[in-house]
Tab-separated table of C-alpha atoms in Angstrom:
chain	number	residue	atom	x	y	z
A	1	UNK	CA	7.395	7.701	-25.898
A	2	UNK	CA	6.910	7.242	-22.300
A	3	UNK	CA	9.731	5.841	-20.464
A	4	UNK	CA	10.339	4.675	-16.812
A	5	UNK	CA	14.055	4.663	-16.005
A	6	UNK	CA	15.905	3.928	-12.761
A	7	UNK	CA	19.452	3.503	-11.910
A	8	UNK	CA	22.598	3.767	-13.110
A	9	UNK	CA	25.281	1.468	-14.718
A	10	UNK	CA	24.917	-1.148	-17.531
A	11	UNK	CA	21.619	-0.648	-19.517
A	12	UNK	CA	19.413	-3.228	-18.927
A	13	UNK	CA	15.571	-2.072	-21.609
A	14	UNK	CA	12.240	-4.029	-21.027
A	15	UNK	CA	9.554	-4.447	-22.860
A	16	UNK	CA	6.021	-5.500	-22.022
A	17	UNK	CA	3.376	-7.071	-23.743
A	18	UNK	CA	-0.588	-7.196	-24.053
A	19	UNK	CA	-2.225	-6.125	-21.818
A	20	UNK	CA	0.525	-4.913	-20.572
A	21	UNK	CA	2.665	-1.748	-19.249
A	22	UNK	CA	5.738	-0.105	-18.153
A	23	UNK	CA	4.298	-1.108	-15.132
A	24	UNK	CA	4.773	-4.999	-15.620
A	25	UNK	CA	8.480	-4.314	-15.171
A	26	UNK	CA	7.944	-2.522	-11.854
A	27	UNK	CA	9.692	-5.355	-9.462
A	28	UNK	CA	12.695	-5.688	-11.536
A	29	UNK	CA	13.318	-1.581	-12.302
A	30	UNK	CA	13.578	-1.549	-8.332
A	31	UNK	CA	15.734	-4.531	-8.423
A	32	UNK	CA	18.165	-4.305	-10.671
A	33	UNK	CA	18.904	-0.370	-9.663
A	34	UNK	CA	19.585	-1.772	-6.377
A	35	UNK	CA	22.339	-4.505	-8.325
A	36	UNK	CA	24.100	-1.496	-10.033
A	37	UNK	CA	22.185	-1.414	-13.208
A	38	UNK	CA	20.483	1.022	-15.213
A	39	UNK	CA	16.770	-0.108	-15.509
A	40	UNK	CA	14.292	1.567	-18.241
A	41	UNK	CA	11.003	0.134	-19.640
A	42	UNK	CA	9.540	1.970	-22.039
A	43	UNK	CA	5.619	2.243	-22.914
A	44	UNK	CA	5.207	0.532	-26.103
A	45	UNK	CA	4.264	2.700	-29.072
A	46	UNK	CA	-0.086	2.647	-28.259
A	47	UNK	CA	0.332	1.950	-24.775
A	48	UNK	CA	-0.079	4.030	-21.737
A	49	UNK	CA	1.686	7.482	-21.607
A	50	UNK	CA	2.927	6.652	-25.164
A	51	UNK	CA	1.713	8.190	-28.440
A	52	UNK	CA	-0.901	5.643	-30.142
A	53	UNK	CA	-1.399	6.208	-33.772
A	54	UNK	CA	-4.606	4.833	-34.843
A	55	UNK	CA	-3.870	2.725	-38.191
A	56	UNK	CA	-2.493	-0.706	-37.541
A	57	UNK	CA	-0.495	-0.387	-40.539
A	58	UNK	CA	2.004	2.297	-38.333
A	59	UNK	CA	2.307	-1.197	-35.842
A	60	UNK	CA	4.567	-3.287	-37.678
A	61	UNK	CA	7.512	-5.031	-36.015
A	62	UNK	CA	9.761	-2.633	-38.070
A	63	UNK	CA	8.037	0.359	-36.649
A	64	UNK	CA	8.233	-0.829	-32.816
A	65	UNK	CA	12.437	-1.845	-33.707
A	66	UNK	CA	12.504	1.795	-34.919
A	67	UNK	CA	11.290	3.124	-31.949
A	68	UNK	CA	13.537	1.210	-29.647
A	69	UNK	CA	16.309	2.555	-31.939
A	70	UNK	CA	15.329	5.792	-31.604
A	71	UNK	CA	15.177	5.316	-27.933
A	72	UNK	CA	18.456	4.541	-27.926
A	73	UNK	CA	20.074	7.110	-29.660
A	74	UNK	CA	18.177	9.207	-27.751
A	75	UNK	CA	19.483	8.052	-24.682
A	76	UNK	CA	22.998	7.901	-26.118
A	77	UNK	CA	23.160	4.194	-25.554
A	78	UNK	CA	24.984	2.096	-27.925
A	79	UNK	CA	24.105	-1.482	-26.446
A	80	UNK	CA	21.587	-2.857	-23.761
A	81	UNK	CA	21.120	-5.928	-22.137
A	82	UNK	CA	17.599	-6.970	-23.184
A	83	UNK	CA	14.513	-8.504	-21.576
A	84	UNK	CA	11.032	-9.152	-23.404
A	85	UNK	CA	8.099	-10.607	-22.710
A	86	UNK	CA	4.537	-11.517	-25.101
A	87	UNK	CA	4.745	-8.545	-27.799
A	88	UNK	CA	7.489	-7.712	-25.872
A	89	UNK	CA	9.418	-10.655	-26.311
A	90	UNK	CA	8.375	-10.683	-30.457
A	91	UNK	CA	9.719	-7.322	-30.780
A	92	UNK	CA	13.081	-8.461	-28.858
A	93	UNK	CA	13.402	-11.202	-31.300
A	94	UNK	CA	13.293	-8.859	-34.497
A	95	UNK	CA	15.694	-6.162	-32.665
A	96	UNK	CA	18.270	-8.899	-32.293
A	97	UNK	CA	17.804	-10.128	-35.555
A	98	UNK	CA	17.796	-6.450	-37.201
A	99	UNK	CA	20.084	-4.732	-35.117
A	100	UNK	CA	22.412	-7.649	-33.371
A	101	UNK	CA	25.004	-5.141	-32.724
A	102	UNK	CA	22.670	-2.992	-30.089
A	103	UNK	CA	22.254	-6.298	-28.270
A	104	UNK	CA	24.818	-7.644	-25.526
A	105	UNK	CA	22.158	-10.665	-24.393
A	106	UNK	CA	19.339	-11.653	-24.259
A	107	UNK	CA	16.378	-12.945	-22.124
A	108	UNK	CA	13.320	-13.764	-23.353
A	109	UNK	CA	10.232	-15.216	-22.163
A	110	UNK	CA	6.709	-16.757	-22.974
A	111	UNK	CA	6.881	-16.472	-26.721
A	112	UNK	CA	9.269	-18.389	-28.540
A	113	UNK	CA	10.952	-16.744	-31.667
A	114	UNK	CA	9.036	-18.303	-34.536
A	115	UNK	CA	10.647	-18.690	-37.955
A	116	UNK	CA	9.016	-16.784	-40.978
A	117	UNK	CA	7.199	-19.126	-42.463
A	118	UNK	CA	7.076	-18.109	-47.059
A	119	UNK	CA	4.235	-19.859	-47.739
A	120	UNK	CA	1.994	-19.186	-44.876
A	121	UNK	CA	0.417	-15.691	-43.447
A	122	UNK	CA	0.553	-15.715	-39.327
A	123	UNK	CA	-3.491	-15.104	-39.173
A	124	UNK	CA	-3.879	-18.099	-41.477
A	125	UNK	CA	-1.945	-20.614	-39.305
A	126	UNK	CA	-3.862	-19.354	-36.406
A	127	UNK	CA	-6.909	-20.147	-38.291
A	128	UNK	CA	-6.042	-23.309	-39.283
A	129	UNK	CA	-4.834	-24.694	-35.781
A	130	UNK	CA	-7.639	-22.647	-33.854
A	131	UNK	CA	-10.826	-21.140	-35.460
A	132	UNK	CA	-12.235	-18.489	-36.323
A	133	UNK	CA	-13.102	-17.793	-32.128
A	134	UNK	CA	-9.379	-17.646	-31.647
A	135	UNK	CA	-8.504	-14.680	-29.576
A	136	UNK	CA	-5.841	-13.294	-32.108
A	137	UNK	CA	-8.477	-14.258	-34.780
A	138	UNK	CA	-11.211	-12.086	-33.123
A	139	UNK	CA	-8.850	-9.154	-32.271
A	140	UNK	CA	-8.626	-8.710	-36.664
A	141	UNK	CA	-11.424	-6.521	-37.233
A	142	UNK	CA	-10.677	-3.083	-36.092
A	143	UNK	CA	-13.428	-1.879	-34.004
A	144	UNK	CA	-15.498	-5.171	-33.031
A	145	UNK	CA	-13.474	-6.732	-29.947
A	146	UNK	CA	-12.813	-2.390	-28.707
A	147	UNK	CA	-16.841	-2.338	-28.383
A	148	UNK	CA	-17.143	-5.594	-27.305
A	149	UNK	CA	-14.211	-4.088	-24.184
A	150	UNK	CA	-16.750	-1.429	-24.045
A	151	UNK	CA	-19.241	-3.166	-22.466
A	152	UNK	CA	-16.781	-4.912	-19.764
A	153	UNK	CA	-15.801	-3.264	-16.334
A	154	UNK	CA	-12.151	-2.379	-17.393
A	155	UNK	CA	-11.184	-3.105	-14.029
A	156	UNK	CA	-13.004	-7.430	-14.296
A	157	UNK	CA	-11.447	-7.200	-17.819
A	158	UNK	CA	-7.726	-6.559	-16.917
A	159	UNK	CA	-8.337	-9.085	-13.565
A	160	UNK	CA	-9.202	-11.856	-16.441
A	161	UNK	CA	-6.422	-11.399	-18.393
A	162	UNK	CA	-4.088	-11.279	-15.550
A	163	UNK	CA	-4.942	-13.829	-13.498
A	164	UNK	CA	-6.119	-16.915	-16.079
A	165	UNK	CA	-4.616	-20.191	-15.239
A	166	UNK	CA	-6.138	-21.643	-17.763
A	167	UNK	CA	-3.773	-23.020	-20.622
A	168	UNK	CA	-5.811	-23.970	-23.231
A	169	UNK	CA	-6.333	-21.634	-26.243
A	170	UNK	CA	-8.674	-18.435	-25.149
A	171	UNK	CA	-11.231	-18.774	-28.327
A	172	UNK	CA	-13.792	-16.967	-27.382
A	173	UNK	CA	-17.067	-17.611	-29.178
A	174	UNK	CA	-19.002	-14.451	-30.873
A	175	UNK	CA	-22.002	-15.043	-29.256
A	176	UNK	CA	-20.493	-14.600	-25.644
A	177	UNK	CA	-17.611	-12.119	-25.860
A	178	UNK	CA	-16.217	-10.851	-23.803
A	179	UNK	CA	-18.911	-9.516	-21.721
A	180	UNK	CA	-20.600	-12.906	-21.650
A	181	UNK	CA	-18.161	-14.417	-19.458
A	182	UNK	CA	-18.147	-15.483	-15.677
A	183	UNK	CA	-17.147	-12.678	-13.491
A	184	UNK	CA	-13.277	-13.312	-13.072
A	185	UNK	CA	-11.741	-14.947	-9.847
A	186	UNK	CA	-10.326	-13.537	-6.682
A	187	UNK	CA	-7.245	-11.884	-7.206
A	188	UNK	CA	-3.684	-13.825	-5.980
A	189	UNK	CA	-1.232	-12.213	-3.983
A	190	UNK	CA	0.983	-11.506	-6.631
A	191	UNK	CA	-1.508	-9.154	-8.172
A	192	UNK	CA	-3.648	-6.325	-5.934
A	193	UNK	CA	-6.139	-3.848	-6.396
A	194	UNK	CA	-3.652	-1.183	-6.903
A	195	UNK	CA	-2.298	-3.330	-9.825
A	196	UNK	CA	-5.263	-3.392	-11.011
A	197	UNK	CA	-6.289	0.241	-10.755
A	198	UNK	CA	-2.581	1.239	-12.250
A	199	UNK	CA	-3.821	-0.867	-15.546
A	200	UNK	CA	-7.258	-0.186	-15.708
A	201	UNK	CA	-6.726	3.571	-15.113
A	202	UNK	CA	-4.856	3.682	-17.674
A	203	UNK	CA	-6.781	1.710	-20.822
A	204	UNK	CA	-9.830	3.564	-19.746
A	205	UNK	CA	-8.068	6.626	-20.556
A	206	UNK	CA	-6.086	4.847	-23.707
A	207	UNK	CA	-8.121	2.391	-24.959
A	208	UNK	CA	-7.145	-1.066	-26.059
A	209	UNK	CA	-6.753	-0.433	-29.795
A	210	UNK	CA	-3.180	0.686	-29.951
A	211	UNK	CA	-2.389	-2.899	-28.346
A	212	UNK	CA	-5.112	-4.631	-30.653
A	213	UNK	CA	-3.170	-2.937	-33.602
A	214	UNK	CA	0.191	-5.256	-32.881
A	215	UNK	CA	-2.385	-8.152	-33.904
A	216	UNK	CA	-3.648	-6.035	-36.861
A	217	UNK	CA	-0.269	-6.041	-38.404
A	218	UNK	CA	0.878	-9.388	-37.828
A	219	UNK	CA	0.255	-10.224	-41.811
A	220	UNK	CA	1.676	-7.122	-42.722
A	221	UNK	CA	5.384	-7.209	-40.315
A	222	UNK	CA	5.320	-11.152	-42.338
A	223	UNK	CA	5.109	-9.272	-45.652
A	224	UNK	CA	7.665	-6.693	-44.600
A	225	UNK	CA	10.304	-8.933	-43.190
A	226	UNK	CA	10.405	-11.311	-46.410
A	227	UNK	CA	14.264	-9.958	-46.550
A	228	UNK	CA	15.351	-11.650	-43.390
A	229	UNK	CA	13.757	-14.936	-43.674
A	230	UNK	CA	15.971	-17.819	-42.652
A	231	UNK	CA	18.785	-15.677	-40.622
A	232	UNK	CA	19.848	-16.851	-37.287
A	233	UNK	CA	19.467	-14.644	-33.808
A	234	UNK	CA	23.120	-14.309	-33.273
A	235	UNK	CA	23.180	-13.103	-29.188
A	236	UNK	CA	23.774	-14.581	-26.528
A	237	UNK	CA	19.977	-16.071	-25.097
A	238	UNK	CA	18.059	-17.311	-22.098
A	239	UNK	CA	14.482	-18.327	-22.363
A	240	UNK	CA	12.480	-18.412	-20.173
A	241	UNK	CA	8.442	-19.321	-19.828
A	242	UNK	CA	6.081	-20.661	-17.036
A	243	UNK	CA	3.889	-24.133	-17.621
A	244	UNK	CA	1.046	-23.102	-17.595
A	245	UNK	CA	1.744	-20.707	-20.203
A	246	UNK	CA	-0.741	-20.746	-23.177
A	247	UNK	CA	2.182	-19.555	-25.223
A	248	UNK	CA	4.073	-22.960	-24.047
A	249	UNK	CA	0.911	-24.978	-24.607
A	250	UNK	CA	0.723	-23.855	-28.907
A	251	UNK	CA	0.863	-27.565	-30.484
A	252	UNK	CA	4.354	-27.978	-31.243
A	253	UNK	CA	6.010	-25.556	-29.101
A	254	UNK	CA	7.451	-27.962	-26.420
A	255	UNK	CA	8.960	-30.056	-29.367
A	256	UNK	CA	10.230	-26.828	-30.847
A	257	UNK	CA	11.708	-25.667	-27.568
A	258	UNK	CA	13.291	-29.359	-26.477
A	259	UNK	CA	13.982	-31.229	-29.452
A	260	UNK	CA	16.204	-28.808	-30.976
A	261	UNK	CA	14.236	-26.098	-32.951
A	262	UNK	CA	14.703	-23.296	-31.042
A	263	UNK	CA	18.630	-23.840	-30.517
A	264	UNK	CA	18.834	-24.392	-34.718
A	265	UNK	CA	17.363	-20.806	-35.214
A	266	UNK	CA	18.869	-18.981	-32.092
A	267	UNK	CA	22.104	-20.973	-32.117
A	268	UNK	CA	23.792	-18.860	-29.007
A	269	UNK	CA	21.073	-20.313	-27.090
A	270	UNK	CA	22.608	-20.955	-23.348
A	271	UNK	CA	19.673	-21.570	-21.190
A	272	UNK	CA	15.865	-22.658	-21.403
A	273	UNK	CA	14.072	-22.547	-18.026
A	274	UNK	CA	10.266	-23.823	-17.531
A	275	UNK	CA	9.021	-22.560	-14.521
A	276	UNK	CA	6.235	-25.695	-12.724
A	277	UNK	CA	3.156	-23.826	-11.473
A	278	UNK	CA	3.722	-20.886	-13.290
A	279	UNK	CA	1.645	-18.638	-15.448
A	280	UNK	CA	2.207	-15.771	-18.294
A	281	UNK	CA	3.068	-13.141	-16.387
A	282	UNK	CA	5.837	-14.762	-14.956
A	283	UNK	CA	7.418	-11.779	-13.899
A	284	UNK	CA	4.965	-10.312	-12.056
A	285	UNK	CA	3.809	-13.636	-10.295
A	286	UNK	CA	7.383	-14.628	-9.291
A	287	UNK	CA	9.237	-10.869	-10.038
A	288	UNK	CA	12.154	-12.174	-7.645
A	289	UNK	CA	12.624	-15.830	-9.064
A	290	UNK	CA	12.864	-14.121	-12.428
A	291	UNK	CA	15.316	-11.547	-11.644
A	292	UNK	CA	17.443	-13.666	-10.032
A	293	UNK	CA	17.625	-16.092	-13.625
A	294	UNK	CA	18.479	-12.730	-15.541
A	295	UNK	CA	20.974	-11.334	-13.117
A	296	UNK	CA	22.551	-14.664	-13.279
A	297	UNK	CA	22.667	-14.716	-17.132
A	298	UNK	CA	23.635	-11.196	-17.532
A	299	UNK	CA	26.754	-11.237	-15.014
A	300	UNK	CA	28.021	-13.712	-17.624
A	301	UNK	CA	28.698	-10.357	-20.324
């Protein structure tokens, strides 16, 4: 495992997402060295520097927990502060819920921890509320959205998924791909060409499938984690997630988040903040904003 680590004092661990990176963390590692803490973001098991097994059945929320474990014993660190975003934010969820007690808080953001559903397979319910040209639907089939990458500048690919404003579900019809689609926009100022070398270098060497596999194994990590269904997040939690968030915009998310879902399944719930005017990669497109709401929650422990 690849790991990026900077500072010294309290141990704040981040973890990225898809399409994501060590790298995505790169604002706050500077900034919270500078407030006394000790910053590391690891690459995700099949990202970057980090090793990428091929089968998505070795991508299962259990595996990715087990890693950040293992991390941690490595590191001789017996509790973090925590930060996750996307995958990132999934896999934060099942750490607190598996292992509460390497946990002091919590902040999470963009993806809302969702309650296993018995009688229902994640894929399915994807299906059902989006079709078949779904973007988690079409990542399934191992093989079919890597070629369909393949014939994509790496470089326009990675702007896309960056920089979509766009919150509406990405379905993506069959027909188009990919590689059908209108050349992405001009980058914003939150996100340069060195950005976008840093990520494209990097899945040109890697590939996208070790990130593709977290979708893979979604049915499987349901399967696996049948013994903790119904058991409350018991940390201490901020959320956090921008507006125009496609995560934020899943029918019956806002409800979930506002009316009282959320806080009945994460009961230690402190904070919710929805950032106006704000994407998914909230903290890249407003990395001081964002550290400022963690720092604030964290100096509470």
């Amino acid at each position: 495992m690849h790991v990026a680590s900077i500072g010294s004092g309290p141990v704040i661990l981040f973890l990225h997402g898809f399409p994501d990176l060590w790298y995505s963390w790169r604002h706050q590692l500077l900034s919270f060295a500078d407030l006394g803490y000790r910053a590391i973001a690891p690459d995700l098991r099949g990202y970057g520097d980090s090793d990428a097994p091929p089968s998505h059945e070795s991508y299962t929320v259990l595996h990715i927990v087990g890693d950040l474990v293992g991390l941690l014993n490595s590191l001789g660190v017996d509790q973090v502060f925590l930060v996750g975003h996307d995958w990132g934010a999934i896999v934060a969820w099942w750490l607190c819920m598996i292992r509460p007690d390497r946990v002091k808080a919590l902040v999470n953001t963009s993806v809302v921890f969702n309650p296993r559903n018995p009688s229902v397979k994640p894929i399915d319910t994807f299906r059902a509320l989006f079709g078949d040209d779904y973007y988690i639907c079409k990542f399934q089939e191992p093989g079919e959205i890597e070629e369909d990458f393949a014939q994509t500048d790496t470089k326009n690919l990675i702007t896309r998924f960056f920089t979509s404003r766009d919150p509406r579900p990405p379905c993506i019809p069959k027909t188009i791909g990919f590689r059908g689609l209108p050349p992405p926009p001009a980058l914003p100022a939150w996100f340069t060409e060195e950005d976008v070398s840093f990520y494209a270098d990097k899945f040109s060497q890697k590939g996208f499938t070790g990130g593709l596999n977290y979708y893979r194994a979604m049915n499987l990590s349901w399967e696996l984690t049948a013994p903790w269904a119904g058991l409350q997040i018991k940390v201490p939690v901020k959320f956090m997630v921008g507006d125009l968030d496609i995560t934020y915009h899943i029918p019956g998310t806002k409800e979930f988040i506002h009316e009282g879902g959320l806080k009945k399944h994460v009961p230690f719930l402190q904070e919710v903040v929805i950032m106006e005017g704000v994407g998914h990669f909230l903290q890249q497109e407003k990395p001081d904003e964002v550290t400022d709401h963690i720092h604030g929650f964290f100096k509470k422990f």
